[in-house]
mmCIF file of C-alpha atoms in Angstrom:
data_model
loop_
_atom_site.group_PDB
_atom_site.id
_atom_site.type_symbol
_atom_site.label_atom_id
_atom_site.label_comp_id
_atom_site.label_asym_id
_atom_site.label_seq_id
_atom_site.Cartn_x
_atom_site.Cartn_y
_atom_site.Cartn_z
ATOM 1 C CA MET L 1 42.865 71.266 -259.166
ATOM 2 C CA THR L 2 41.258 69.717 -262.334
ATOM 3 C CA SER L 3 38.700 71.882 -264.009
ATOM 4 C CA PRO L 4 35.270 70.293 -264.941
ATOM 5 C CA LEU L 5 35.546 72.325 -268.259
ATOM 6 C CA THR L 6 39.176 72.732 -269.008
ATOM 7 C CA GLY L 7 40.389 69.480 -267.588
ATOM 8 C CA ARG L 8 43.830 68.167 -266.659
ATOM 9 C CA THR L 9 45.588 71.365 -265.441
ATOM 10 C CA ASP L 10 45.385 74.033 -262.968
ATOM 11 C CA GLY L 11 47.362 76.445 -264.842
ATOM 12 C CA GLY L 12 50.761 75.710 -263.148
ATOM 13 C CA ASP L 13 52.356 73.786 -266.002
ATOM 14 C CA LEU L 14 54.179 75.481 -268.888
ATOM 15 C CA THR L 15 52.981 74.630 -272.336
ATOM 16 C CA LEU L 16 54.637 75.405 -275.448
ATOM 17 C CA GLY L 17 53.173 74.796 -278.894
ATOM 18 C CA LEU L 18 52.546 75.763 -282.470
ATOM 19 C CA ASP L 19 49.440 77.110 -284.187
ATOM 20 C CA THR L 20 48.879 77.461 -287.802
ATOM 21 C CA PHE L 21 46.158 78.686 -290.171
ATOM 22 C CA GLY L 22 47.295 76.256 -292.922
ATOM 23 C CA ASP L 23 48.637 79.044 -295.070
ATOM 24 C CA VAL L 24 49.459 77.970 -298.538
ATOM 25 C CA THR L 25 53.400 77.829 -298.661
ATOM 26 C CA ALA L 26 55.629 77.660 -301.718
ATOM 27 C CA ASP L 27 57.973 74.939 -303.204
ATOM 28 C CA ARG L 28 61.650 75.488 -303.875
ATOM 29 C CA ASP L 29 60.983 77.360 -307.095
ATOM 30 C CA GLY L 30 58.659 79.764 -305.310
ATOM 31 C CA ARG L 31 55.271 78.246 -306.928
ATOM 32 C CA PRO L 32 52.415 78.145 -304.493
ATOM 33 C CA MET L 33 51.343 74.475 -303.214
ATOM 34 C CA SER L 34 48.008 73.304 -304.209
ATOM 35 C CA HIS L 35 45.336 72.954 -301.566
ATOM 36 C CA ALA L 36 45.702 69.247 -301.431
ATOM 37 C CA ARG L 37 49.381 69.478 -300.977
ATOM 38 C CA THR L 38 48.988 72.061 -298.227
ATOM 39 C CA VAL L 39 46.770 69.658 -296.288
ATOM 40 C CA ARG L 40 49.216 66.868 -296.632
ATOM 41 C CA HIS L 41 51.915 69.064 -295.700
ATOM 42 C CA LEU L 42 50.083 70.246 -292.511
ATOM 43 C CA VAL L 43 49.935 66.621 -291.392
ATOM 44 C CA GLU L 44 53.606 66.382 -291.772
ATOM 45 C CA GLU L 45 54.105 69.632 -289.729
ATOM 46 C CA GLY L 46 51.861 68.188 -286.946
ATOM 47 C CA VAL L 47 54.046 64.866 -286.901
ATOM 48 C CA LEU L 48 57.110 66.822 -286.867
ATOM 49 C CA ALA L 49 55.858 69.020 -283.841
ATOM 50 C CA ASP L 50 55.369 65.943 -282.022
ATOM 51 C CA GLN L 51 58.772 64.274 -282.944
ATOM 52 C CA VAL L 52 60.477 67.479 -281.592
ATOM 53 C CA GLY L 53 58.928 67.350 -278.272
ATOM 54 C CA LEU L 54 56.356 70.262 -278.424
ATOM 55 C CA ASP L 55 53.323 70.110 -276.227
ATOM 56 C CA HIS L 56 50.471 71.234 -278.536
ATOM 57 C CA PHE L 57 49.703 71.606 -282.200
ATOM 58 C CA GLY L 58 46.731 73.819 -283.320
ATOM 59 C CA ILE L 59 44.947 74.568 -286.539
ATOM 60 C CA GLY L 60 42.848 77.666 -287.108
ATOM 61 C CA GLU L 61 39.685 77.544 -289.141
ATOM 62 C CA HIS L 62 39.682 79.628 -292.322
ATOM 63 C CA HIS L 63 37.771 79.430 -295.537
ATOM 64 C CA THR L 64 39.956 81.364 -298.048
ATOM 65 C CA ASP L 65 42.159 80.513 -301.093
ATOM 66 C CA THR L 66 45.276 81.229 -299.206
ATOM 67 C CA MET L 67 44.208 79.528 -296.036
ATOM 68 C CA PRO L 68 42.203 76.644 -297.131
ATOM 69 C CA LEU L 69 41.883 74.816 -293.684
ATOM 70 C CA SER L 70 38.197 74.620 -293.200
ATOM 71 C CA ALA L 71 38.068 71.212 -291.496
ATOM 72 C CA ALA L 72 40.683 71.376 -288.864
ATOM 73 C CA ASP L 73 39.317 68.360 -286.860
ATOM 74 C CA VAL L 74 39.780 66.136 -289.827
ATOM 75 C CA VAL L 75 43.441 67.164 -290.376
ATOM 76 C CA LEU L 76 44.003 66.671 -286.474
ATOM 77 C CA ALA L 77 42.600 63.226 -286.692
ATOM 78 C CA ALA L 78 45.035 62.351 -289.417
ATOM 79 C CA ILE L 79 47.787 63.617 -287.232
ATOM 80 C CA ALA L 80 46.524 61.831 -284.185
ATOM 81 C CA SER L 81 46.952 58.610 -286.163
ATOM 82 C CA ARG L 82 50.658 59.189 -286.503
ATOM 83 C CA THR L 83 51.472 60.628 -282.989
ATOM 84 C CA SER L 84 51.025 59.484 -279.548
ATOM 85 C CA ARG L 85 51.944 62.390 -277.260
ATOM 86 C CA ILE L 86 51.248 65.858 -278.613
ATOM 87 C CA ARG L 87 47.921 67.460 -277.724
ATOM 88 C CA LEU L 88 45.803 68.612 -280.738
ATOM 89 C CA GLY L 89 43.444 71.356 -280.991
ATOM 90 C CA SER L 90 41.717 74.058 -282.882
ATOM 91 C CA ALA L 91 43.096 77.622 -283.114
ATOM 92 C CA VAL L 92 40.314 78.829 -283.415
ATOM 93 C CA THR L 93 36.986 77.099 -284.130
ATOM 94 C CA VAL L 94 34.734 79.907 -285.345
ATOM 95 C CA ILE L 95 31.710 78.910 -283.030
ATOM 96 C CA SER L 96 29.581 81.710 -284.297
ATOM 97 C CA SER L 97 28.915 80.199 -287.655
ATOM 98 C CA ASP L 98 28.987 76.461 -286.580
ATOM 99 C CA ASP L 99 26.650 74.468 -284.734
ATOM 100 C CA PRO L 100 27.892 73.874 -281.170
ATOM 101 C CA VAL L 101 26.538 70.460 -280.950
ATOM 102 C CA ARG L 102 28.418 69.228 -284.078
ATOM 103 C CA VAL L 103 31.442 70.973 -282.900
ATOM 104 C CA PHE L 104 31.290 69.053 -279.607
ATOM 105 C CA GLN L 105 30.721 65.730 -281.391
ATOM 106 C CA ARG L 106 33.588 66.268 -283.841
ATOM 107 C CA TYR L 107 36.047 67.107 -280.969
ATOM 108 C CA ALA L 108 34.698 64.362 -278.637
ATOM 109 C CA THR L 109 35.362 61.995 -281.550
ATOM 110 C CA LEU L 110 38.896 63.499 -282.091
ATOM 111 C CA ASP L 111 39.470 63.044 -278.384
ATOM 112 C CA ALA L 112 38.537 59.404 -278.847
ATOM 113 C CA VAL L 113 40.826 58.672 -281.815
ATOM 114 C CA SER L 114 43.679 60.500 -280.219
ATOM 115 C CA ASN L 115 43.388 58.790 -276.802
ATOM 116 C CA GLY L 116 42.394 61.912 -274.989
ATOM 117 C CA ARG L 117 44.490 64.498 -276.702
ATOM 118 C CA ALA L 118 41.943 66.985 -278.004
ATOM 119 C CA GLU L 119 41.354 70.600 -277.109
ATOM 120 C CA LEU L 120 39.460 73.534 -278.495
ATOM 121 C CA ILE L 121 39.837 77.198 -278.643
ATOM 122 C CA LEU L 122 36.608 78.755 -279.428
ATOM 123 C CA GLY L 123 36.378 82.234 -280.932
ATOM 124 C CA ARG L 124 34.873 84.677 -283.245
ATOM 125 C CA GLY L 125 37.709 84.381 -285.842
ATOM 126 C CA SER L 126 39.596 87.130 -287.487
ATOM 127 C CA SER L 127 37.723 86.901 -290.748
ATOM 128 C CA THR L 128 34.066 86.371 -291.594
ATOM 129 C CA GLU L 129 34.080 84.360 -294.790
ATOM 130 C CA SER L 130 32.228 81.648 -292.852
ATOM 131 C CA PHE L 131 29.096 83.905 -292.181
ATOM 132 C CA PRO L 132 27.785 84.008 -295.793
ATOM 133 C CA LEU L 133 28.983 80.509 -296.311
ATOM 134 C CA PHE L 134 26.781 79.042 -293.825
ATOM 135 C CA GLY L 135 23.954 81.598 -294.012
ATOM 136 C CA TYR L 136 24.571 83.786 -291.061
ATOM 137 C CA GLU L 137 24.146 87.602 -290.889
ATOM 138 C CA LEU L 138 27.082 89.628 -289.643
ATOM 139 C CA SER L 139 24.465 91.803 -288.049
ATOM 140 C CA ASP L 140 23.960 88.930 -285.671
ATOM 141 C CA TYR L 141 27.603 88.658 -284.758
ATOM 142 C CA GLU L 142 27.359 89.380 -281.091
ATOM 143 C CA GLU L 143 24.288 87.366 -280.389
ATOM 144 C CA LEU L 144 25.684 84.329 -282.199
ATOM 145 C CA PHE L 145 28.793 84.195 -280.268
ATOM 146 C CA GLU L 146 27.176 84.780 -276.939
ATOM 147 C CA GLU L 147 24.491 82.211 -277.347
ATOM 148 C CA LYS L 148 26.699 79.433 -278.893
ATOM 149 C CA VAL L 149 29.517 79.780 -276.272
ATOM 150 C CA GLY L 150 26.685 79.389 -273.693
ATOM 151 C CA LEU L 151 25.440 76.269 -275.331
ATOM 152 C CA PHE L 152 28.848 74.823 -275.626
ATOM 153 C CA ALA L 153 29.512 75.450 -271.980
ATOM 154 C CA GLU L 154 26.529 73.249 -271.452
ATOM 155 C CA LEU L 155 27.596 70.647 -273.837
ATOM 156 C CA LEU L 156 30.975 70.372 -272.069
ATOM 157 C CA LYS L 157 29.241 68.989 -268.838
ATOM 158 C CA GLU L 158 28.339 65.881 -270.895
ATOM 159 C CA LYS L 159 24.948 65.527 -269.403
ATOM 160 C CA PRO L 160 21.537 65.808 -271.124
ATOM 161 C CA VAL L 161 21.294 69.493 -272.329
ATOM 162 C CA THR L 162 18.406 71.807 -271.965
ATOM 163 C CA TRP L 163 18.942 75.043 -273.782
ATOM 164 C CA SER L 164 16.957 77.650 -275.615
ATOM 165 C CA GLY L 165 17.983 80.794 -277.766
ATOM 166 C CA ASN L 166 17.426 82.596 -281.025
ATOM 167 C CA THR L 167 20.232 81.265 -283.106
ATOM 168 C CA ARG L 168 19.490 77.488 -283.232
ATOM 169 C CA ALA L 169 16.864 74.932 -282.227
ATOM 170 C CA SER L 170 16.326 74.434 -278.632
ATOM 171 C CA LEU L 171 17.284 71.369 -276.736
ATOM 172 C CA ASP L 172 15.178 69.761 -274.051
ATOM 173 C CA GLY L 173 17.031 67.377 -271.899
ATOM 174 C CA LEU L 174 18.704 65.747 -274.846
ATOM 175 C CA PRO L 175 21.836 63.723 -274.530
ATOM 176 C CA VAL L 176 24.641 64.516 -277.002
ATOM 177 C CA TYR L 177 27.361 61.704 -277.823
ATOM 178 C CA PRO L 178 29.977 60.569 -277.807
ATOM 179 C CA HIS L 179 31.182 61.206 -274.309
ATOM 180 C CA SER L 180 34.896 61.879 -273.771
ATOM 181 C CA GLU L 181 36.843 59.444 -271.510
ATOM 182 C CA SER L 182 38.021 62.295 -269.275
ATOM 183 C CA GLY L 183 34.490 63.729 -268.871
ATOM 184 C CA ALA L 184 35.816 67.201 -270.111
ATOM 185 C CA ILE L 185 37.530 68.378 -273.272
ATOM 186 C CA PRO L 186 39.907 71.175 -272.474
ATOM 187 C CA THR L 187 38.305 74.438 -273.967
ATOM 188 C CA TRP L 188 39.657 78.068 -274.257
ATOM 189 C CA ILE L 189 38.245 81.143 -275.592
ATOM 190 C CA GLY L 190 40.288 83.109 -277.992
ATOM 191 C CA VAL L 191 40.301 86.966 -277.027
ATOM 192 C CA GLY L 192 41.747 89.808 -279.157
ATOM 193 C CA GLY L 193 41.353 92.833 -276.985
ATOM 194 C CA SER L 194 37.883 93.189 -275.407
ATOM 195 C CA PRO L 195 37.390 93.326 -271.690
ATOM 196 C CA GLN L 196 33.890 92.056 -272.108
ATOM 197 C CA SER L 197 35.228 88.930 -273.813
ATOM 198 C CA VAL L 198 37.617 88.297 -271.061
ATOM 199 C CA VAL L 199 34.809 88.633 -268.512
ATOM 200 C CA ARG L 200 32.518 86.326 -270.541
ATOM 201 C CA THR L 201 35.325 83.792 -270.750
ATOM 202 C CA ALA L 202 35.601 83.772 -266.796
ATOM 203 C CA ARG L 203 31.735 83.770 -266.344
ATOM 204 C CA TYR L 204 31.386 80.466 -268.357
ATOM 205 C CA GLY L 205 34.522 78.858 -266.750
ATOM 206 C CA PHE L 206 36.830 78.556 -269.896
ATOM 207 C CA SER L 207 40.554 79.081 -270.008
ATOM 208 C CA LEU L 208 41.703 82.380 -271.605
ATOM 209 C CA MET L 209 43.919 82.487 -274.669
ATOM 210 C CA LEU L 210 45.082 86.025 -275.709
ATOM 211 C CA ALA L 211 45.583 86.528 -279.447
ATOM 212 C CA ILE L 212 48.212 89.165 -279.756
ATOM 213 C CA ILE L 213 49.015 89.890 -283.419
ATOM 214 C CA GLY L 214 50.576 93.291 -283.393
ATOM 215 C CA GLY L 215 51.637 96.069 -281.092
ATOM 216 C CA GLU L 216 53.243 95.928 -277.506
ATOM 217 C CA THR L 217 52.503 92.573 -275.806
ATOM 218 C CA ALA L 218 52.543 94.208 -272.303
ATOM 219 C CA ARG L 219 49.259 96.149 -272.976
ATOM 220 C CA PHE L 220 47.391 92.788 -272.619
ATOM 221 C CA ALA L 221 48.623 92.382 -269.003
ATOM 222 C CA PRO L 222 45.563 93.987 -267.635
ATOM 223 C CA PHE L 223 43.407 91.248 -269.311
ATOM 224 C CA SER L 224 45.275 88.603 -267.422
ATOM 225 C CA GLN L 225 44.570 90.536 -264.078
ATOM 226 C CA LEU L 226 40.961 91.066 -265.050
ATOM 227 C CA PHE L 227 40.473 87.460 -266.008
ATOM 228 C CA ARG L 228 41.684 86.238 -262.537
ATOM 229 C CA GLN L 229 39.592 88.839 -260.815
ATOM 230 C CA ALA L 230 36.372 87.907 -262.745
ATOM 231 C CA LEU L 231 36.994 84.052 -262.102
ATOM 232 C CA GLU L 232 37.088 84.897 -258.360
ATOM 233 C CA GLN L 233 33.812 86.986 -258.594
ATOM 234 C CA PHE L 234 32.064 84.206 -260.492
ATOM 235 C CA GLY L 235 33.262 81.608 -258.027
ATOM 236 C CA GLN L 236 35.197 79.932 -260.594
ATOM 237 C CA PRO L 237 38.549 77.890 -259.865
ATOM 238 C CA GLN L 238 41.632 79.690 -261.289
ATOM 239 C CA ARG L 239 42.279 78.806 -264.807
ATOM 240 C CA PRO L 240 45.331 79.052 -267.152
ATOM 241 C CA VAL L 241 46.109 82.024 -269.453
ATOM 242 C CA GLY L 242 47.780 81.428 -272.861
ATOM 243 C CA ILE L 243 49.286 83.569 -275.500
ATOM 244 C CA HIS L 244 49.002 83.125 -279.253
ATOM 245 C CA ALA L 245 51.200 85.224 -281.158
ATOM 246 C CA PRO L 246 52.949 85.145 -284.772
ATOM 247 C CA GLY L 247 56.503 84.488 -285.305
ATOM 248 C CA HIS L 248 59.300 82.524 -287.066
ATOM 249 C CA VAL L 249 62.475 80.970 -286.070
ATOM 250 C CA ALA L 250 65.569 80.528 -288.181
ATOM 251 C CA ALA L 251 69.320 80.172 -287.657
ATOM 252 C CA THR L 252 69.931 83.956 -287.275
ATOM 253 C CA ASP L 253 67.824 87.009 -286.543
ATOM 254 C CA GLU L 254 68.694 88.339 -290.160
ATOM 255 C CA GLN L 255 67.500 85.102 -291.735
ATOM 256 C CA ALA L 256 64.376 84.909 -289.857
ATOM 257 C CA ILE L 257 63.368 88.487 -290.761
ATOM 258 C CA GLU L 258 64.356 87.862 -294.289
ATOM 259 C CA GLU L 259 62.085 84.738 -294.536
ATOM 260 C CA PHE L 260 59.183 86.016 -292.726
ATOM 261 C CA LEU L 261 58.612 89.665 -293.116
ATOM 262 C CA PRO L 262 57.954 89.854 -296.952
ATOM 263 C CA ALA L 263 55.214 87.128 -296.551
ATOM 264 C CA LEU L 264 53.812 89.124 -293.729
ATOM 265 C CA GLU L 265 53.803 92.362 -295.516
ATOM 266 C CA ALA L 266 52.233 90.846 -298.458
ATOM 267 C CA ALA L 267 49.570 89.291 -296.402
ATOM 268 C CA MET L 268 48.915 92.770 -294.537
ATOM 269 C CA ARG L 269 48.534 94.433 -297.888
ATOM 270 C CA ARG L 270 46.016 91.934 -299.027
ATOM 271 C CA VAL L 271 43.902 92.128 -295.854
ATOM 272 C CA SER L 272 44.058 95.897 -295.647
ATOM 273 C CA ARG L 273 42.573 96.142 -299.240
ATOM 274 C CA GLU L 274 39.836 93.715 -298.359
ATOM 275 C CA ARG L 275 38.975 95.254 -295.066
ATOM 276 C CA GLY L 276 39.841 98.943 -295.692
ATOM 277 C CA PHE L 277 42.371 99.677 -293.084
ATOM 278 C CA ARG L 278 45.714 101.454 -293.358
ATOM 279 C CA THR L 279 48.531 98.845 -294.456
ATOM 280 C CA PRO L 280 51.326 98.737 -291.833
ATOM 281 C CA THR L 281 54.826 99.908 -293.124
ATOM 282 C CA ARG L 282 57.783 97.774 -292.882
ATOM 283 C CA GLU L 283 59.147 99.984 -290.199
ATOM 284 C CA THR L 284 55.816 99.328 -288.172
ATOM 285 C CA LEU L 285 56.262 95.529 -288.468
ATOM 286 C CA LEU L 286 59.956 95.760 -287.576
ATOM 287 C CA ARG L 287 58.986 97.528 -284.490
ATOM 288 C CA ASP L 288 56.858 94.540 -283.538
ATOM 289 C CA VAL L 289 60.057 92.353 -283.931
ATOM 290 C CA ASP L 290 61.723 94.428 -281.147
ATOM 291 C CA PRO L 291 61.783 92.835 -277.609
ATOM 292 C CA GLY L 292 58.393 94.266 -276.496
ATOM 293 C CA GLY L 293 56.567 93.572 -279.764
ATOM 294 C CA ALA L 294 54.045 90.811 -280.790
ATOM 295 C CA LEU L 295 56.241 89.291 -283.592
ATOM 296 C CA HIS L 296 58.384 86.574 -282.187
ATOM 297 C CA VAL L 297 60.818 86.431 -285.058
ATOM 298 C CA GLY L 298 64.591 85.519 -284.845
ATOM 299 C CA SER L 299 67.174 82.972 -283.962
ATOM 300 C CA PRO L 300 66.332 80.391 -281.178
ATOM 301 C CA GLU L 301 67.942 82.549 -278.537
ATOM 302 C CA THR L 302 66.165 85.689 -279.484
ATOM 303 C CA VAL L 303 62.655 83.968 -279.824
ATOM 304 C CA ALA L 304 63.304 82.077 -276.380
ATOM 305 C CA ARG L 305 64.096 85.381 -274.634
ATOM 306 C CA LYS L 306 61.040 87.069 -276.000
ATOM 307 C CA ILE L 307 58.695 84.311 -275.211
ATOM 308 C CA VAL L 308 59.949 84.342 -271.566
ATOM 309 C CA ARG L 309 59.361 88.020 -271.405
ATOM 310 C CA THR L 310 55.814 87.606 -272.919
ATOM 311 C CA LEU L 311 54.925 84.909 -270.540
ATOM 312 C CA THR L 312 56.214 86.755 -267.474
ATOM 313 C CA ASP L 313 54.639 90.187 -268.410
ATOM 314 C CA LEU L 314 51.330 88.533 -268.919
ATOM 315 C CA ASP L 315 51.552 86.034 -266.087
ATOM 316 C CA ALA L 316 50.744 83.284 -268.569
ATOM 317 C CA THR L 317 51.683 79.530 -268.575
ATOM 318 C CA ARG L 318 51.168 78.674 -272.194
ATOM 319 C CA PHE L 319 52.631 80.135 -275.453
ATOM 320 C CA ASP L 320 51.572 79.022 -278.940
ATOM 321 C CA LEU L 321 53.620 80.442 -281.849
ATOM 322 C CA LYS L 322 51.443 81.210 -284.874
ATOM 323 C CA TYR L 323 53.918 79.999 -287.563
ATOM 324 C CA GLY L 324 53.983 80.161 -291.328
ATOM 325 C CA MET L 325 52.426 82.777 -293.967
ATOM 326 C CA HIS L 326 51.090 82.637 -297.374
ATOM 327 C CA GLY L 327 54.012 82.278 -299.789
ATOM 328 C CA MET L 328 56.704 81.308 -297.481
ATOM 329 C CA ALA L 329 58.927 78.635 -298.407
ATOM 330 C CA HIS L 330 57.736 75.096 -297.036
ATOM 331 C CA ASP L 331 61.267 74.183 -296.056
ATOM 332 C CA ALA L 332 61.676 77.354 -294.038
ATOM 333 C CA VAL L 333 58.278 76.392 -292.224
ATOM 334 C CA MET L 334 59.575 72.933 -291.364
ATOM 335 C CA THR L 335 63.010 74.387 -290.231
ATOM 336 C CA ASN L 336 60.953 76.751 -288.014
ATOM 337 C CA ILE L 337 59.105 73.823 -286.442
ATOM 338 C CA GLU L 338 62.332 71.862 -285.836
ATOM 339 C CA LEU L 339 64.165 74.805 -284.206
ATOM 340 C CA PHE L 340 61.036 75.728 -282.068
ATOM 341 C CA GLY L 341 60.880 72.319 -280.652
ATOM 342 C CA THR L 342 64.762 71.547 -280.369
ATOM 343 C CA LYS L 343 66.124 74.822 -279.452
ATOM 344 C CA VAL L 344 63.463 77.322 -278.357
ATOM 345 C CA ALA L 345 61.387 75.179 -276.156
ATOM 346 C CA PRO L 346 64.377 73.847 -274.161
ATOM 347 C CA LEU L 347 65.726 77.330 -273.647
ATOM 348 C CA VAL L 348 62.394 78.709 -272.518
ATOM 349 C CA ARG L 349 61.912 75.832 -269.984
ATOM 350 C CA GLU L 350 65.529 76.438 -268.807
ATOM 351 C CA MET L 351 64.844 80.316 -268.333
ATOM 352 C CA MET L 352 61.462 79.945 -266.691
ATOM 353 C CA ALA L 353 62.796 77.323 -264.266
ATOM 354 C CA ASP L 354 65.517 79.839 -263.061
#
C-alpha cells in the first residue's frame, strides 16, 4: 500500500542509512575544520554513502559552532547533483521554529532536483538555539509544534490549503507550489520518548522515527506497539517505524571505541554544562555500547548484529546510524561510511533474511 503522506512504502522494505548533524571534524593534525570545509566534506560524505550502496542519507538541522548545518536542504541538493540513487532527507527539520510552507517548498524543490528522492523527518530538535534566532518563545514550545505539524500534514496533500492557528498567518484556500511528481513527499516524525508524540504521529498519518540516543533500546518497544494501535484507531493505514541511533564503525571493536568515545564524552560534557544535567561517565557510555544499549559502536560484525537486534526488538524496518562527533578525525568518519555501506549493510540484510 502506498501512503498519501509517506509515499512509496508500506513498511515492508528494510532501509539502511546514515544521519549526520554536520559535526565539525578534525584534520590529521587534530585541528578543527572550518565551517566551510565541514559543509564541503559533508557533500563528499553523502556522495560516498551513495557509492557504497546505502539507501538513505539525512542531515539534521543545528545552529551551533560545533554543528553548523543550518540549511540541510541546500547541502542535500548539492549531494543530489552528484548522485542518482540514494534518498536524501532531513534528520530532523526543527518545524517548530520554521515556516511549514517554506519547509514544504524547499523540500518539494529538492524532490524535483533529485528526481523524486527527497524525504523529511520533522521534529522538535534536541537543542533550542533556533527559537531565539528566529524570534520564537520557548514558552510556546508545545503549541508551535502541534500547530505546525498539523499545517504540514495539510501541505503534503498538495491541494489548496485552508488553515488557521495562533503561530503564523492563516491560509484560506491558497495553493502552495511546487508540487512533487509523486504527489507526496515521504515524511516522518522524530520522537524521543513521549507517548503523546507517538499518538500525534499516528493521528496525522506520518511515519514514526524513534530517536534513541542512550539507555536500553528495548524500552522503546512499547512505542512501536502504541503507534500501530493508534494508526488502527485513527483509521490510518499501517506505516513504517524507523530507528535513529548514534554509532561508529571501525575495523575492530577496540578501534571503534577509541575513535568514538572520547569525542562523545567531550560532547556530553559540553551539553551537560549548557543544560545543567549530570555528565554521563565513561562507564555509563560503555554500558550503552553493550548489546542492548543505544550506541552502535564496533566492528562491522558487532554493529550489524546489534542493528538486527534493535530492528527486531522494536519491530522496525529502517535503521539510520547517526555518525560523526565534533572533534573526530575526518578520515575515521569516511572509513565509518565505507564500512557501514560495504560491510555492515550487507550483513544486516543477510541476517534479516534468515
